[in-house]
Amino acid sequence: MRLTPDQFWTYWEWLFERGGLLGGFLLALILAVLGFIAGFLIATIKYGPAEGFLQVAKILGEFFTVDLPKMSIRRIFAIAKLSFKEAIRNRILIVVAVFVVAIMFAGWFLDPKASNPAQLYIPTVLTFTNWLMLLMGLFLSTFSIPRDIANRVMYTIVTKPVRPTEIFLGRVLGFVAVATMNLVIFGVMSYFFIVRGLSHTHDLESLQNDGLAGETTSVRFHSHSFTLNEDGVGTTNMVKGHRHIVRKVGDKVVVSEQVDDLTARNPVYGTLRFTGRDGEENTGYNVGYMSEYQKYIEGDTLSSAIWKFENVDPKLFPDVLNFDMTLSAFRTYKGDIETPVGGVVIFRSLDGEVESDRIPFRVKEFQIDQHSIPLKLKGFRKGEPADLDFFTDIAQNGSFEVVVRCRDRGQYLGMAAADLYLRASEGTFVWNFIKGYISIWLQMFIVVCFGVMFSTFLSGPVAVIATISVIVLGMFGWFIDNLTTGKISGGGPVEALVRLPLQSGSETQLDLGNEMIEGAIKGVDRGLLFSVSTLKSALPNLYDLETSDFIAYGVNLFDGLLARHLTIAFGYFLMTSVIAYFFLKTREMAG
Amino acid sequence: MSSAAPAAPETNPTTSSAPTNPDIIVETRSLGKIYRDFWGRKKVQALKSLDIEVRRGEIFGLLGPNGSGKSTTIKLMLGLLFPTSGRAFVFGKEATDVAKNERIGYLPEESYLYKFLNAEETLDFYGRLFDMPASVRKERTEALINMVGLQRARRRQLREYSKGMTRRIGLAQALINEPEFLVLDEPTTGLDPIGTREMKDLIVKLREQGKTILLCSHQLADVQDVCDRVAILHQGELKELGRVDSLLKVQDVTQIHAKGLDENTKSQIRDLIAKSQGELLKMDNPTTTMEELFLDIVRDSENRPGRRSSNAS
Ligand SMILES: Nc1ncnc2c1ncn2[C@@H]1O[C@H](COP(=O)(O)OP(=O)(O)OP(=O)(O)O)[C@@H](O)[C@H]1O
Ligand SMILES: [Mg+2]
């Protein structure tokens, strides 16, 4: 699981500082201007400019004066209920059967030897549910209005006092209700599938040390070892992402069901800085390929990555200090390809006087590398070996540093701020799981909005294709980004158009001998490119709303992120409502 | 042969104001419709410059052969189509205005309803679209189902309905809001003779309740029985418009039935007729049938486009 820096923004930070609100507002503005121009052109072709302008103004006016204020909840519900009935009577619930069959197959095919079954089961189930819901949203939403128009049932609808807004809202509401019902069923079934699929316990294989340590039997391709304290309580070691609580009851040692595989931990993040080969401050090394997102430290030098944590609440870590790493390795020579690149972690106080022993690790790429250290630990005080207490000695006032170095000469370790975090045990898995389903719901909601919108002016199959295209294009937003950040030589569209007849190469500076014109061309281009990049956000990037990793890796989905996704979905809902309104309003239902 | 039909004015007289007379339920002003294909190319001129008025409390019939533009006219009045030229007003408002629908009931050519709903659900659904509270919906549903005689099929999905039953539920749907103005597109098609009789009785009864009715049909007998005024369309043009009784009166024939005339008077009349080379049959103003009139108009208009030289008002 790889977190990107933007996922850490709080909701308000995103809304106000990172352009969430501004972007939405600009998009609305650009769409409004484009819509007005398009409407005016079409009306002009039909009625001539003066009459055309009047028509556009009239429709706009009616939107605000009657069609919005005179909406009726009862009518919206009537259409919603109708859509719901229609879907049910078209046997939408067959999809539930599909889901049951699919989940049975999953039960057979998911590899029980996987190194972390939870991290296999959860994403599989969530991803499958996600796709199924998107498909359901797509096919539910795109056919009804075109069918009503083709069957002419629309004649008896629009000759009642029904407003275009109500048709759109009613349809969306109805389809979302049907899909939600399905999603709830899927969610409950998935939950039990996951819980039952992971649930197991072990018997005792052997006991040592007067019954205070031992081995469990092998169940589901793994076994654990454990030690108990004087009170006869303890846990096993972590295998395949889980542990078991072990208790001595009378003479018997009892191993309970597994714990820790279904969690929702709240990660605590720090800020990251780097030092170079000789210990000097730098910004980390680039290794020249892959993402710019991570920076690298060099092996067997003083080059290190230093995370600073501040004001960490000791209450979040009552027994142990858990921390996770998601580092990546870059090899400048192959070396021993079997052994992963190794490194060390050191916890130290801010003044650097107290530090822990070096904790060695080997990089587990593309996985979460989970560690924990005891709160009573060995280390050094002013260079002298000492027994330390984490929160009194190292983390005074909850603030401390974590230093990561790479041990292998000539190899590099890559990291970004989010690649090392403390893992507080908080939050319940069920609630996190529900949040994951809310993410799926939001994606389905967006698809339904677009599907219904397209179906107001396209036939069913074409609306399906259009909706799919929007989703696919939305996922390739980064491509348009590259196009519009101006990195491409030869300037924007207008400049390119001017260059064409001049046969001026795209590498040379534009020279028309008139700075005003050149400036104007560049200005227009900048405006155009900016508009295009804003317009791009009219296409939803469903991939960004995907959160199954959070659930799978037991990280509590940040509320700020979920709130952001909710807001984005609502934005698309508003956008599609308005577009659908104008199409329904200006469409001849009997044409 | 008179000259070609006047071309429909292509300008949209938006500047002319909406009618204010509350007794004019529908008014069309040089209403025209051209169906175009996707590319905007002309396919059919379905309606040419139609001027009619439907007055409060009357039963107005739109007549014409298949494809003459009757349904097109109705759709324009309901805002289901937008006019290519001219305007249509209903209750003094633009035909595309949604609010007018509160007072209108519409029975389409075929009953276009949701096939997966049953009769009760259908009426309940349309009742909701009028924002009617549950108790009112229930009451109206009950009354209408009884009125159209679907008590025994009320819980069956419409997909199982026969043609006549579909027609009946379509009518019930059109009456759900107790409309002031009822638009019926071929109300009697698909109905058996009893159903047809009931439909006609109902239409007359609704007029007695003060409702205004616009219907179109080519069941000429129906129209003759119930309509107060008719407009006859052919190929999108208005051919005749007037009261049914005066339209059916043949003005240039006199039919004399007399009683108590003495032989002298009779011979005088005969002489008079003989003098003007006539031949007495019966002395009377005979009435023709709707069918005669209709066939006559159609025949006539095949040869001579444009409004017929009228013999009625
Ligand atoms: N949606 C449409 N697209 C193209 N042409 C159409 C459309 N609807 C009707 N027309 C044409 O317009 C003309 C008038 O049709 P309309 O349905 O108004 O006739 P009508 O008088 O109701 O006939 P009928 O008695 O058969 O119902 C016909 O030539 C018809 O082919
Ligand atoms: Mg018709």
PDB file of N, CA and C in Angstrom, chain A residues 136-171:
ATOM      1  N   MET A 136     -23.266  -2.471 -12.240  1.00  0.00           N
ATOM      2  CA  MET A 136     -24.690  -2.379 -11.918  1.00  0.00           C
ATOM      3  C   MET A 136     -25.170  -0.946 -12.108  1.00  0.00           C
ATOM      4  N   GLY A 137     -24.399   0.006 -11.577  1.00  0.00           N
ATOM      5  CA  GLY A 137     -24.754   1.418 -11.741  1.00  0.00           C
ATOM      6  C   GLY A 137     -24.879   1.778 -13.208  1.00  0.00           C
ATOM      7  N   LEU A 138     -23.931   1.285 -13.980  1.00  0.00           N
ATOM      8  CA  LEU A 138     -23.903   1.590 -15.411  1.00  0.00           C
ATOM      9  C   LEU A 138     -25.163   1.094 -16.115  1.00  0.00           C
ATOM     10  N   PHE A 139     -25.502  -0.165 -15.875  1.00  0.00           N
ATOM     11  CA  PHE A 139     -26.628  -0.730 -16.635  1.00  0.00           C
ATOM     12  C   PHE A 139     -27.985  -0.338 -16.060  1.00  0.00           C
ATOM     13  N   LEU A 140     -28.017  -0.080 -14.757  1.00  0.00           N
ATOM     14  CA  LEU A 140     -29.279   0.396 -14.189  1.00  0.00           C
ATOM     15  C   LEU A 140     -29.633   1.758 -14.763  1.00  0.00           C
ATOM     16  N   SER A 141     -28.631   2.625 -14.837  1.00  0.00           N
ATOM     17  CA  SER A 141     -28.926   4.036 -15.054  1.00  0.00           C
ATOM     18  C   SER A 141     -29.145   4.408 -16.511  1.00  0.00           C
ATOM     19  N   THR A 142     -28.553   3.665 -17.437  1.00  0.00           N
ATOM     20  CA  THR A 142     -28.502   4.178 -18.805  1.00  0.00           C
ATOM     21  C   THR A 142     -29.700   3.813 -19.663  1.00  0.00           C
ATOM     22  N   PHE A 143     -30.518   2.854 -19.247  1.00  0.00           N
ATOM     23  CA  PHE A 143     -31.530   2.380 -20.195  1.00  0.00           C
ATOM     24  C   PHE A 143     -32.937   2.927 -19.957  1.00  0.00           C
ATOM     25  N   SER A 144     -33.207   3.365 -18.729  1.00  0.00           N
ATOM     26  CA  SER A 144     -34.604   3.655 -18.414  1.00  0.00           C
ATOM     27  C   SER A 144     -35.182   4.842 -19.179  1.00  0.00           C
ATOM     28  N   ILE A 145     -34.483   5.959 -19.164  1.00  0.00           N
ATOM     29  CA  ILE A 145     -35.043   7.139 -19.846  1.00  0.00           C
ATOM     30  C   ILE A 145     -35.142   6.896 -21.349  1.00  0.00           C
ATOM     31  N   PRO A 146     -34.095   6.362 -22.015  1.00  0.00           N
ATOM     32  CA  PRO A 146     -34.258   6.066 -23.441  1.00  0.00           C
ATOM     33  C   PRO A 146     -35.414   5.094 -23.700  1.00  0.00           C
ATOM     34  N   ARG A 147     -35.611   4.129 -22.812  1.00  0.00           N
ATOM     35  CA  ARG A 147     -36.701   3.184 -23.006  1.00  0.00           C
ATOM     36  C   ARG A 147     -38.039   3.906 -22.873  1.00  0.00           C
ATOM     37  N   ASP A 148     -38.130   4.788 -21.883  1.00  0.00           N
ATOM     38  CA  ASP A 148     -39.366   5.561 -21.724  1.00  0.00           C
ATOM     39  C   ASP A 148     -39.662   6.389 -22.956  1.00  0.00           C
ATOM     40  N   ILE A 149     -38.604   6.915 -23.567  1.00  0.00           N
ATOM     41  CA  ILE A 149     -38.818   7.757 -24.741  1.00  0.00           C
ATOM     42  C   ILE A 149     -39.194   6.881 -25.930  1.00  0.00           C
ATOM     43  N   ALA A 150     -38.510   5.754 -26.089  1.00  0.00           N
ATOM     44  CA  ALA A 150     -38.815   4.861 -27.205  1.00  0.00           C
ATOM     45  C   ALA A 150     -40.217   4.258 -27.071  1.00  0.00           C
ATOM     46  N   ASN A 151     -40.585   3.871 -25.838  1.00  0.00           N
ATOM     47  CA  ASN A 151     -41.932   3.323 -25.607  1.00  0.00           C
ATOM     48  C   ASN A 151     -42.997   4.390 -25.580  1.00  0.00           C
ATOM     49  N   ARG A 152     -42.564   5.627 -25.541  1.00  0.00           N
ATOM     50  CA  ARG A 152     -43.452   6.798 -25.454  1.00  0.00           C
ATOM     51  C   ARG A 152     -44.171   6.903 -24.133  1.00  0.00           C
ATOM     52  N   VAL A 153     -43.712   6.144 -23.124  1.00  0.00           N
ATOM     53  CA  VAL A 153     -44.301   6.338 -21.798  1.00  0.00           C
ATOM     54  C   VAL A 153     -44.018   7.768 -21.352  1.00  0.00           C
ATOM     55  N   MET A 154     -42.942   8.322 -21.889  1.00  0.00           N
ATOM     56  CA  MET A 154     -42.597   9.693 -21.583  1.00  0.00           C
ATOM     57  C   MET A 154     -43.762  10.643 -21.879  1.00  0.00           C
ATOM     58  N   TYR A 155     -44.575  10.308 -22.884  1.00  0.00           N
ATOM     59  CA  TYR A 155     -45.719  11.183 -23.210  1.00  0.00           C
ATOM     60  C   TYR A 155     -46.617  11.381 -22.004  1.00  0.00           C
ATOM     61  N   THR A 156     -46.854  10.287 -21.281  1.00  0.00           N
ATOM     62  CA  THR A 156     -47.769  10.424 -20.154  1.00  0.00           C
ATOM     63  C   THR A 156     -47.065  10.976 -18.920  1.00  0.00           C
ATOM     64  N   ILE A 157     -45.742  11.010 -18.946  1.00  0.00           N
ATOM     65  CA  ILE A 157     -45.018  11.585 -17.795  1.00  0.00           C
ATOM     66  C   ILE A 157     -44.908  13.092 -17.954  1.00  0.00           C
ATOM     67  N   VAL A 158     -44.395  13.527 -19.090  1.00  0.00           N
ATOM     68  CA  VAL A 158     -44.117  14.964 -19.207  1.00  0.00           C
ATOM     69  C   VAL A 158     -45.375  15.772 -19.482  1.00  0.00           C
ATOM     70  N   THR A 159     -46.516  15.115 -19.707  1.00  0.00           N
ATOM     71  CA  THR A 159     -47.752  15.894 -19.785  1.00  0.00           C
ATOM     72  C   THR A 159     -48.420  16.001 -18.418  1.00  0.00           C
ATOM     73  N   LYS A 160     -47.723  15.481 -17.410  1.00  0.00           N
ATOM     74  CA  LYS A 160     -48.119  15.745 -16.028  1.00  0.00           C
ATOM     75  C   LYS A 160     -47.217  16.872 -15.530  1.00  0.00           C
ATOM     76  N   PRO A 161     -47.565  17.470 -14.401  1.00  0.00           N
ATOM     77  CA  PRO A 161     -46.724  18.606 -13.978  1.00  0.00           C
ATOM     78  C   PRO A 161     -45.366  18.159 -13.436  1.00  0.00           C
ATOM     79  N   VAL A 162     -44.629  17.433 -14.239  1.00  0.00           N
ATOM     80  CA  VAL A 162     -43.327  16.918 -13.812  1.00  0.00           C
ATOM     81  C   VAL A 162     -42.239  17.793 -14.410  1.00  0.00           C
ATOM     82  N   ARG A 163     -41.268  18.138 -13.597  1.00  0.00           N
ATOM     83  CA  ARG A 163     -40.186  18.997 -14.083  1.00  0.00           C
ATOM     84  C   ARG A 163     -38.960  18.162 -14.390  1.00  0.00           C
ATOM     85  N   PRO A 164     -38.144  18.641 -15.336  1.00  0.00           N
ATOM     86  CA  PRO A 164     -36.963  17.854 -15.743  1.00  0.00           C
ATOM     87  C   PRO A 164     -36.074  17.498 -14.563  1.00  0.00           C
ATOM     88  N   THR A 165     -35.927  18.445 -13.636  1.00  0.00           N
ATOM     89  CA  THR A 165     -35.097  18.169 -12.460  1.00  0.00           C
ATOM     90  C   THR A 165     -35.622  16.966 -11.694  1.00  0.00           C
ATOM     91  N   GLU A 166     -36.946  16.866 -11.638  1.00  0.00           N
ATOM     92  CA  GLU A 166     -37.531  15.779 -10.862  1.00  0.00           C
ATOM     93  C   GLU A 166     -37.291  14.433 -11.539  1.00  0.00           C
ATOM     94  N   ILE A 167     -37.324  14.440 -12.855  1.00  0.00           N
ATOM     95  CA  ILE A 167     -37.063  13.189 -13.567  1.00  0.00           C
ATOM     96  C   ILE A 167     -35.645  12.722 -13.259  1.00  0.00           C
ATOM     97  N   PHE A 168     -34.693  13.632 -13.364  1.00  0.00           N
ATOM     98  CA  PHE A 168     -33.297  13.245 -13.106  1.00  0.00           C
ATOM     99  C   PHE A 168     -33.123  12.794 -11.660  1.00  0.00           C
ATOM    100  N   LEU A 169     -33.584  13.621 -10.735  1.00  0.00           N
ATOM    101  CA  LEU A 169     -33.372  13.292  -9.326  1.00  0.00           C
ATOM    102  C   LEU A 169     -34.072  11.997  -8.950  1.00  0.00           C
ATOM    103  N   GLY A 170     -35.299  11.828  -9.432  1.00  0.00           N
ATOM    104  CA  GLY A 170     -36.050  10.622  -9.119  1.00  0.00           C
ATOM    105  C   GLY A 170     -35.348   9.388  -9.635  1.00  0.00           C
ATOM    106  N   ARG A 171     -34.883   9.469 -10.866  1.00  0.00           N
ATOM    107  CA  ARG A 171     -34.184   8.324 -11.448  1.00  0.00           C
ATOM    108  C   ARG A 171     -32.924   8.001 -10.662  1.00  0.00           C
TER     109      ARG A 171
END
